[in-house]
Amino acid sequence: AEGAGEEKDASVVAESLAPFGADGAGGAQDVENLFRIHSDSTDAFRRFLDNGEAAPGREAPEPPVATSTRGSRGTSGTSGDDAFGDRGSVDAGAIKSWLSAEHTDVETLCPAWVDTVDASARRRRKRRYLVTVGPRSVLRTAKDFNRYLPHLAAPPSAAAHPRLSDYERQRRQYCSTLATLVRRGGYDTLGSFLLMQTEADRRFLAGPSRGTVAATKGGRLGAALLREGAICRAVSSRHWEEGWAVLTPALFSVFHPDSKKAKFSVSLRDVLRVRAVASGELPIGGFAFFEVETLARVYIFMVANEDVAGRWVKSINSACLAKAPAPADDYASAQEPSQGFLVQSAEWKLGDRRILNGRRLVYFASSALHPCELVARLLEVAFRLVDENEEALDEGDSSTPLAAQAGGSVDSAALTMFFDGVSALAALDLQRLSHPEKVAFFLNVYHLLLIHAYLILGPPRSAARWARYFNCISYECGGDIVSLAELEHNVLRAPSAAPAQFLSKFVLPNSVYTYALSEPDARINFALNCGSLSMPPCICIYRREMVSKQLDDMSTYALQESVEVNLRKNTVTLPRICQWYLSDFGRGATEDLLRIVAGYLLGEKKLILEQMLRGMNERPINVKYHAFRWGCRRPQLLQPELLEELLGL
């Protein structure tokens, strides 16, 4: 590359490699050793997701096994490059051949929108949309789509999602337009659209064309400059932002070229691994990518070609090695704040929601496991994390988040494996699940999200914070976003009656989900466990093949633990949720509630309540409800043998 856009290597890069050999070979080997534990752990967990193997523990993982990524498509290689030729010779036949040969999902023909640097004005950006076919990607504006493509009647369903942002809705509409064009055989039109060269295509990732880059001065802050250059950062899976990257011995930062204030920065002390991303891992052709991995996030960057990506990887790895005094197994910084784990994505109208499972950006479905099996295994891993680190959690108060202690007594590799696993939930197809499968899946997702939030943030510390906590903490799941409150009230309890008016400060969501349950089930009230002291201390992992029996067992477990009966006073004291959701039980009458409760009780409690019900016409039963306790505890996994003991089976 020539001109101002060429990245500038400083002599300090060579100096940083000097202690490991003049040619840097020793340094590269040490870097590989430094990050091997995190690389191997991630590969082991990917095998667990793909093949259904047992989740890896703390023992050394097996050597990585190459696996194919379902739904991925090649973006380089001989066949693709030969089919398209050079950048000036794409034709309809090449497009048709590639789309047919690669079994490409035409809905990803417009994989992202990019906020590009606007060369016409200082500190401004212009939104453009990436169009990708094979090894070719081009940037097009909304005006380009409207001017050069015919107005095609595209199905509105993909873009009509109520929680999508306007930008993502527009991108999906363009995907539908391009897909319709392909289905109608408009390869000539698509070829012309790709071949059209714009100023944005010429300038993208070429760097600033005028004067000194302000970002260089702002990024150095008196420190040595290791490398700088044009870059594009993945803000989310569908949103990218062009900028100017600056690497110093302490920080890797991305700026607008005209600004001295960083738009993004990561401390090299927080970096676990840096690697080049192989072609086919992302649905974008014609560019090269690398990723910078921290405990909280895996950041992906786009550059002009593979040589540039390789130089960035080498420079960042070398800077991290020079900065890292700690041994490899402890190379995770506890300095990264918990807010780093909470993702704000421009793809969604988030409101107060924050996404917890955004450590890795997911472009393709990454697990061959059934969704119910996947989430059950992830919940097992979550409970294992809590159990194995109980001592670390108990060193502080009960609200100490586990992630804040990573790199000390807490295994950061195990945490990253878990965080990577829950990222896979975003791309699951949930529309084909049966009703029992939905019940098992979403109950497990609710408890998985709850424990995940406890690991990152700790539990809500007061009653006043409950509403915000449960409405804020969210997962991206099945192509949608859903909070703890929405999982409870708009998915699992969607067909049930609205709760009674309790504690008016709580605002319940009214979102609508296509995968919500369609059949009401009062037992779900006892199966859901929010971690309150009023709830049972243990949680069950639900299995799709036996979920109905498990709901019966958990209803008995919850009621046997909490119901109090007093024959002398003819009084029954029930959990508060029975009052809140009274309409779920029969006709919503107190007598219906008591008869249903009696059906799940065991032993003496059951006999006494049945006796009271038989005489309630002569002596009305006095029904009371336990006060709800807003204090929290860390939920534990309910072992089968404990359940059998509690139920007297």
XYZ file of C-alpha atoms in Angstrom, residues 62-442:
381
model
C -7.065 -31.857 24.376
C -5.385 -30.477 21.241
C -7.792 -28.410 19.132
C -9.879 -30.321 16.611
C -10.785 -28.637 13.355
C -14.550 -28.371 12.945
C -16.631 -26.824 10.216
C -18.792 -23.816 10.972
C -22.353 -24.478 9.946
C -23.627 -21.807 7.620
C -20.226 -20.225 7.018
C -19.071 -19.337 3.562
C -15.631 -18.837 2.113
C -14.560 -15.305 1.331
C -11.288 -16.110 -0.338
C -9.506 -18.961 -2.000
C -8.719 -20.088 -5.507
C -12.199 -20.982 -6.671
C -13.788 -17.766 -5.429
C -11.003 -15.507 -6.705
C -10.918 -17.243 -10.093
C -14.668 -16.967 -10.472
C -14.676 -13.235 -9.849
C -11.339 -12.304 -11.366
C -9.881 -8.903 -10.483
C -11.856 -6.036 -9.019
C -12.856 -4.773 -12.456
C -14.242 -7.963 -13.979
C -17.260 -9.330 -12.166
C -20.098 -10.678 -14.289
C -23.500 -12.255 -13.878
C -22.214 -15.764 -14.553
C -19.607 -15.509 -11.802
C -22.205 -14.277 -9.309
C -24.669 -17.035 -10.183
C -21.959 -19.686 -10.029
C -20.700 -18.558 -6.631
C -24.147 -18.257 -5.075
C -25.055 -21.737 -6.308
C -21.748 -23.440 -5.481
C -21.408 -22.071 -1.968
C -25.081 -22.516 -1.002
C -24.981 -18.954 0.229
C -27.711 -17.569 2.413
C -28.886 -14.697 0.256
C -30.244 -12.966 3.357
C -26.622 -12.095 4.245
C -25.865 -10.314 0.980
C -25.984 -7.106 3.019
C -24.211 -8.285 6.204
C -23.616 -4.955 7.965
C -23.830 -1.198 7.971
C -20.665 0.871 8.374
C -20.176 4.340 9.810
C -17.409 5.514 7.488
C -15.163 8.536 7.932
C -16.614 11.434 5.967
C -13.699 13.102 4.167
C -15.786 16.181 3.354
C -16.178 17.367 6.950
C -14.188 17.136 10.156
C -15.219 14.596 12.787
C -18.205 13.432 10.797
C -19.269 9.995 9.652
C -21.572 8.754 6.934
C -23.617 5.570 7.134
C -23.156 3.087 4.303
C -24.200 -0.524 3.810
C -21.864 -3.386 2.967
C -22.912 -5.559 0.036
C -20.966 -8.831 -0.147
C -20.899 -11.517 -2.813
C -18.027 -13.992 -2.644
C -14.654 -12.269 -2.195
C -16.073 -8.864 -3.084
C -17.563 -6.285 -0.723
C -18.647 -2.776 -1.646
C -20.128 0.161 0.253
C -23.470 1.588 -0.808
C -25.636 4.351 0.585
C -29.414 4.328 0.899
C -29.485 6.645 -2.103
C -27.521 4.082 -4.144
C -30.051 1.371 -3.344
C -32.984 3.571 -4.261
C -31.359 4.879 -7.439
C -29.695 1.834 -8.993
C -31.802 -1.122 -7.856
C -35.395 -1.662 -8.975
C -38.092 -1.234 -6.374
C -38.700 -4.860 -5.505
C -41.566 -6.083 -3.376
C -39.634 -7.630 -0.490
C -41.266 -9.643 2.316
C -41.677 -7.254 5.263
C -41.387 -9.844 8.029
C -37.596 -9.752 8.304
C -37.548 -5.996 8.797
C -40.764 -5.545 10.809
C -39.393 -6.650 14.171
C -40.657 -4.244 16.873
C -37.373 -4.164 18.799
C -35.056 -3.598 15.834
C -33.308 -0.262 15.509
C -34.040 1.812 12.414
C -30.548 1.080 11.061
C -30.894 -2.687 11.432
C -34.412 -2.611 10.018
C -33.073 -0.815 6.952
C -30.242 -3.323 6.565
C -32.678 -6.237 6.688
C -34.864 -4.510 4.131
C -31.871 -4.254 1.807
C -31.115 -7.946 2.439
C -34.664 -8.756 1.358
C -34.317 -6.537 -1.714
C -31.081 -8.252 -2.789
C -32.499 -11.701 -2.041
C -35.574 -10.960 -4.147
C -33.312 -9.734 -6.944
C -31.336 -12.983 -6.859
C -34.450 -15.176 -6.743
C -35.760 -13.383 -9.829
C -32.511 -13.993 -11.696
C -31.301 -10.397 -11.655
C -27.616 -11.341 -11.748
C -26.762 -8.693 -14.375
C -28.280 -5.972 -12.216
C -26.455 -7.225 -9.116
C -23.195 -7.440 -11.073
C -23.522 -3.833 -12.208
C -24.302 -2.769 -8.652
C -21.126 -4.458 -7.385
C -18.948 -3.134 -10.200
C -19.929 0.486 -9.646
C -16.923 2.214 -8.059
C -17.694 4.971 -5.574
C -15.540 7.416 -3.659
C -16.418 5.536 -0.485
C -14.981 2.291 -1.914
C -11.754 4.041 -2.878
C -11.296 5.736 0.487
C -12.442 2.940 2.811
C -9.554 1.721 5.021
C -7.124 3.846 2.993
C -6.491 6.279 5.832
C -6.723 10.074 5.965
C -5.759 11.961 2.824
C -4.752 15.228 4.385
C -2.279 16.530 6.931
C -1.302 15.073 10.287
C -3.738 12.690 11.900
C -5.075 14.285 15.085
C -5.702 10.858 16.547
C -1.978 10.093 16.533
C -1.202 12.966 18.849
C -4.236 12.292 21.038
C -3.544 8.585 21.272
C 0.103 8.808 22.233
C -0.333 10.995 25.324
C 3.426 11.228 25.584
C 3.933 7.474 25.085
C 5.919 5.770 22.360
C 4.022 4.996 19.158
C 4.199 1.317 18.211
C 1.826 1.325 15.252
C -1.006 3.290 13.725
C -3.272 2.894 10.747
C -6.736 2.798 9.233
C -9.079 0.264 10.792
C -12.757 -0.629 11.105
C -14.137 -1.834 14.427
C -17.107 -4.185 14.896
C -19.387 -2.337 17.303
C -21.849 -5.238 17.053
C -22.308 -8.131 14.643
C -24.066 -5.912 12.088
C -22.565 -2.517 12.891
C -19.014 -1.416 12.044
C -17.244 1.893 12.554
C -14.259 3.115 10.545
C -11.467 4.871 12.425
C -7.764 5.317 13.031
C -6.026 2.846 15.351
C -3.115 3.818 17.595
C -1.014 1.304 19.553
C 1.170 2.428 22.460
C 2.920 0.278 25.095
C -0.139 0.590 27.363
C -3.216 1.001 25.143
C -4.788 -0.042 21.863
C -7.192 2.725 20.847
C -9.405 3.689 17.920
C -10.194 7.325 17.072
C -11.905 9.348 14.428
C -8.870 10.590 12.456
C -9.762 14.209 13.225
C -10.314 13.690 16.950
C -7.895 13.485 19.869
C -10.464 11.668 22.009
C -10.560 7.887 21.672
C -13.831 6.284 20.629
C -12.564 2.903 21.886
C -9.638 1.855 24.092
C -8.490 -1.370 25.680
C -5.652 -1.689 28.166
C -3.024 -4.196 27.080
C -3.087 -5.545 30.649
C -6.610 -6.801 29.939
C -5.715 -8.591 26.693
C -5.826 -12.386 26.820
C -5.135 -13.181 23.190
C -4.759 -11.623 19.750
C -5.216 -13.600 16.541
C -5.971 -13.247 12.855
C -9.507 -14.307 11.942
C -9.682 -16.941 9.200
C -11.701 -16.306 6.062
C -15.177 -17.762 6.342
C -15.600 -16.911 10.034
C -17.295 -13.650 9.051
C -19.812 -13.089 6.228
C -17.754 -10.273 4.686
C -15.402 -10.796 1.734
C -12.553 -8.752 0.329
C -10.971 -7.675 3.621
C -8.954 -9.207 6.466
C -9.800 -9.380 10.165
C -8.175 -9.856 13.536
C -9.546 -10.045 17.066
C -8.394 -8.799 20.453
C -9.696 -10.904 23.313
C -10.277 -9.734 26.889
C -12.178 -11.392 29.699
C -15.295 -9.319 28.992
C -15.291 -9.026 25.189
C -13.730 -10.285 21.988
C -13.244 -7.232 19.769
C -13.069 -7.743 15.984
C -11.300 -5.366 13.600
C -11.340 -5.118 9.804
C -8.279 -4.008 7.796
C -7.395 -3.766 4.114
C -5.630 -7.117 3.659
C -4.054 -10.090 5.444
C -0.581 -8.548 5.567
C -1.903 -5.565 7.501
C -3.827 -7.868 9.845
C -0.706 -9.966 10.454
C 1.364 -6.904 11.332
C -1.278 -5.695 13.789
C -1.421 -9.114 15.455
C 2.355 -9.271 15.754
C 2.653 -5.742 17.140
C -0.134 -6.104 19.731
C 1.127 -9.514 20.854
C 4.637 -8.126 21.264
C 3.384 -5.126 23.224
C 1.322 -7.416 25.480
C 4.293 -9.682 26.099
C 6.486 -6.765 27.057
C 3.761 -5.504 29.378
C 2.901 -8.823 31.057
C 4.834 -9.743 34.204
C 2.248 -12.314 35.336
C 2.351 -16.022 34.441
C 0.080 -17.251 31.669
C -2.491 -18.947 33.894
C -3.090 -15.707 35.788
C -3.006 -13.429 32.767
C -6.400 -11.821 33.264
C -6.850 -8.379 34.703
C -9.331 -7.734 37.478
C -9.211 -4.070 36.527
C -11.808 -4.434 33.774
C -15.061 -3.057 35.260
C -18.263 -5.040 35.266
C -19.754 -2.554 32.811
C -17.450 -4.008 30.165
C -19.594 -7.140 30.217
C -22.806 -5.229 29.452
C -23.243 -4.711 25.706
C -25.133 -1.811 24.139
C -25.958 -2.809 20.572
C -27.169 -0.371 17.927
C -29.014 -3.261 16.268
C -31.779 -3.080 18.865
C -34.009 -0.548 20.566
C -32.589 -1.492 23.918
C -34.113 1.105 26.185
C -32.753 0.215 29.631
C -31.742 -3.289 28.559
C -28.115 -4.379 28.520
C -27.025 -7.578 26.792
C -24.939 -10.011 28.854
C -24.142 -12.654 26.233
C -22.237 -10.403 23.840
C -18.648 -11.464 24.547
C -18.368 -12.965 21.079
C -20.164 -11.663 18.026
C -22.179 -14.465 16.442
C -22.639 -14.516 12.675
C -23.525 -18.167 12.083
C -25.219 -20.871 14.122
C -22.311 -22.425 16.012
C -23.721 -25.476 17.784
C -25.017 -28.777 16.468
C -26.780 -29.446 19.779
C -30.538 -29.128 20.130
C -31.329 -25.738 21.752
C -32.726 -27.467 24.859
C -29.595 -29.572 25.238
C -27.320 -26.587 24.680
C -28.919 -24.382 27.335
C -29.086 -27.301 29.807
C -25.346 -27.877 29.410
C -24.627 -24.175 29.799
C -26.650 -24.120 33.013
C -24.601 -27.058 34.286
C -21.414 -25.068 33.563
C -22.858 -22.033 35.376
C -23.619 -24.067 38.499
C -20.156 -25.602 38.326
C -18.606 -22.127 38.248
C -20.547 -21.175 41.367
C -19.658 -24.419 43.173
C -15.950 -24.407 42.284
C -15.549 -20.776 43.327
C -17.733 -20.793 46.427
C -14.760 -19.928 48.628
C -13.818 -16.959 46.459
C -17.399 -15.719 46.485
C -17.647 -16.069 50.266
C -14.453 -14.112 50.943
C -16.388 -10.872 50.470
C -20.018 -10.088 51.073
C -22.771 -12.012 49.302
C -22.982 -9.435 46.523
C -19.361 -9.781 45.349
C -19.429 -10.638 41.620
C -17.273 -13.581 40.616
C -15.988 -11.939 37.423
C -14.389 -9.161 39.465
C -12.052 -11.753 41.001
C -10.897 -13.369 37.734
C -7.170 -13.795 37.504
C -6.853 -14.264 41.260
C -8.440 -17.285 42.887
C -10.984 -17.544 40.054
C -10.127 -19.398 36.830
C -10.490 -16.823 34.051
C -10.248 -19.517 31.353
C -13.351 -21.235 32.766
C -15.206 -17.918 32.806
C -14.336 -17.140 29.174
C -15.507 -20.597 28.120
C -18.848 -19.942 29.781
C -19.176 -16.445 28.313
C -18.404 -17.786 24.828
C -20.969 -20.544 25.235
C -23.859 -18.242 26.114
C -23.000 -16.072 23.087
C -24.204 -18.972 20.907
C -27.788 -18.420 22.130
C -28.118 -15.403 19.840
C -28.242 -17.455 16.625
C -30.542 -20.289 17.730
C -33.672 -21.117 15.740
C -36.473 -21.402 18.315
C -39.531 -21.271 16.077
C -39.742 -25.045 15.646
C -39.700 -25.947 19.334
C -42.706 -27.848 20.663
C -44.549 -26.611 23.749
C -42.710 -28.918 26.203
C -39.405 -27.960 24.572
C -40.204 -24.256 24.956
C -41.071 -24.725 28.630
C -37.803 -26.526 29.354
C -35.722 -24.171 27.206
C -37.001 -20.868 28.574
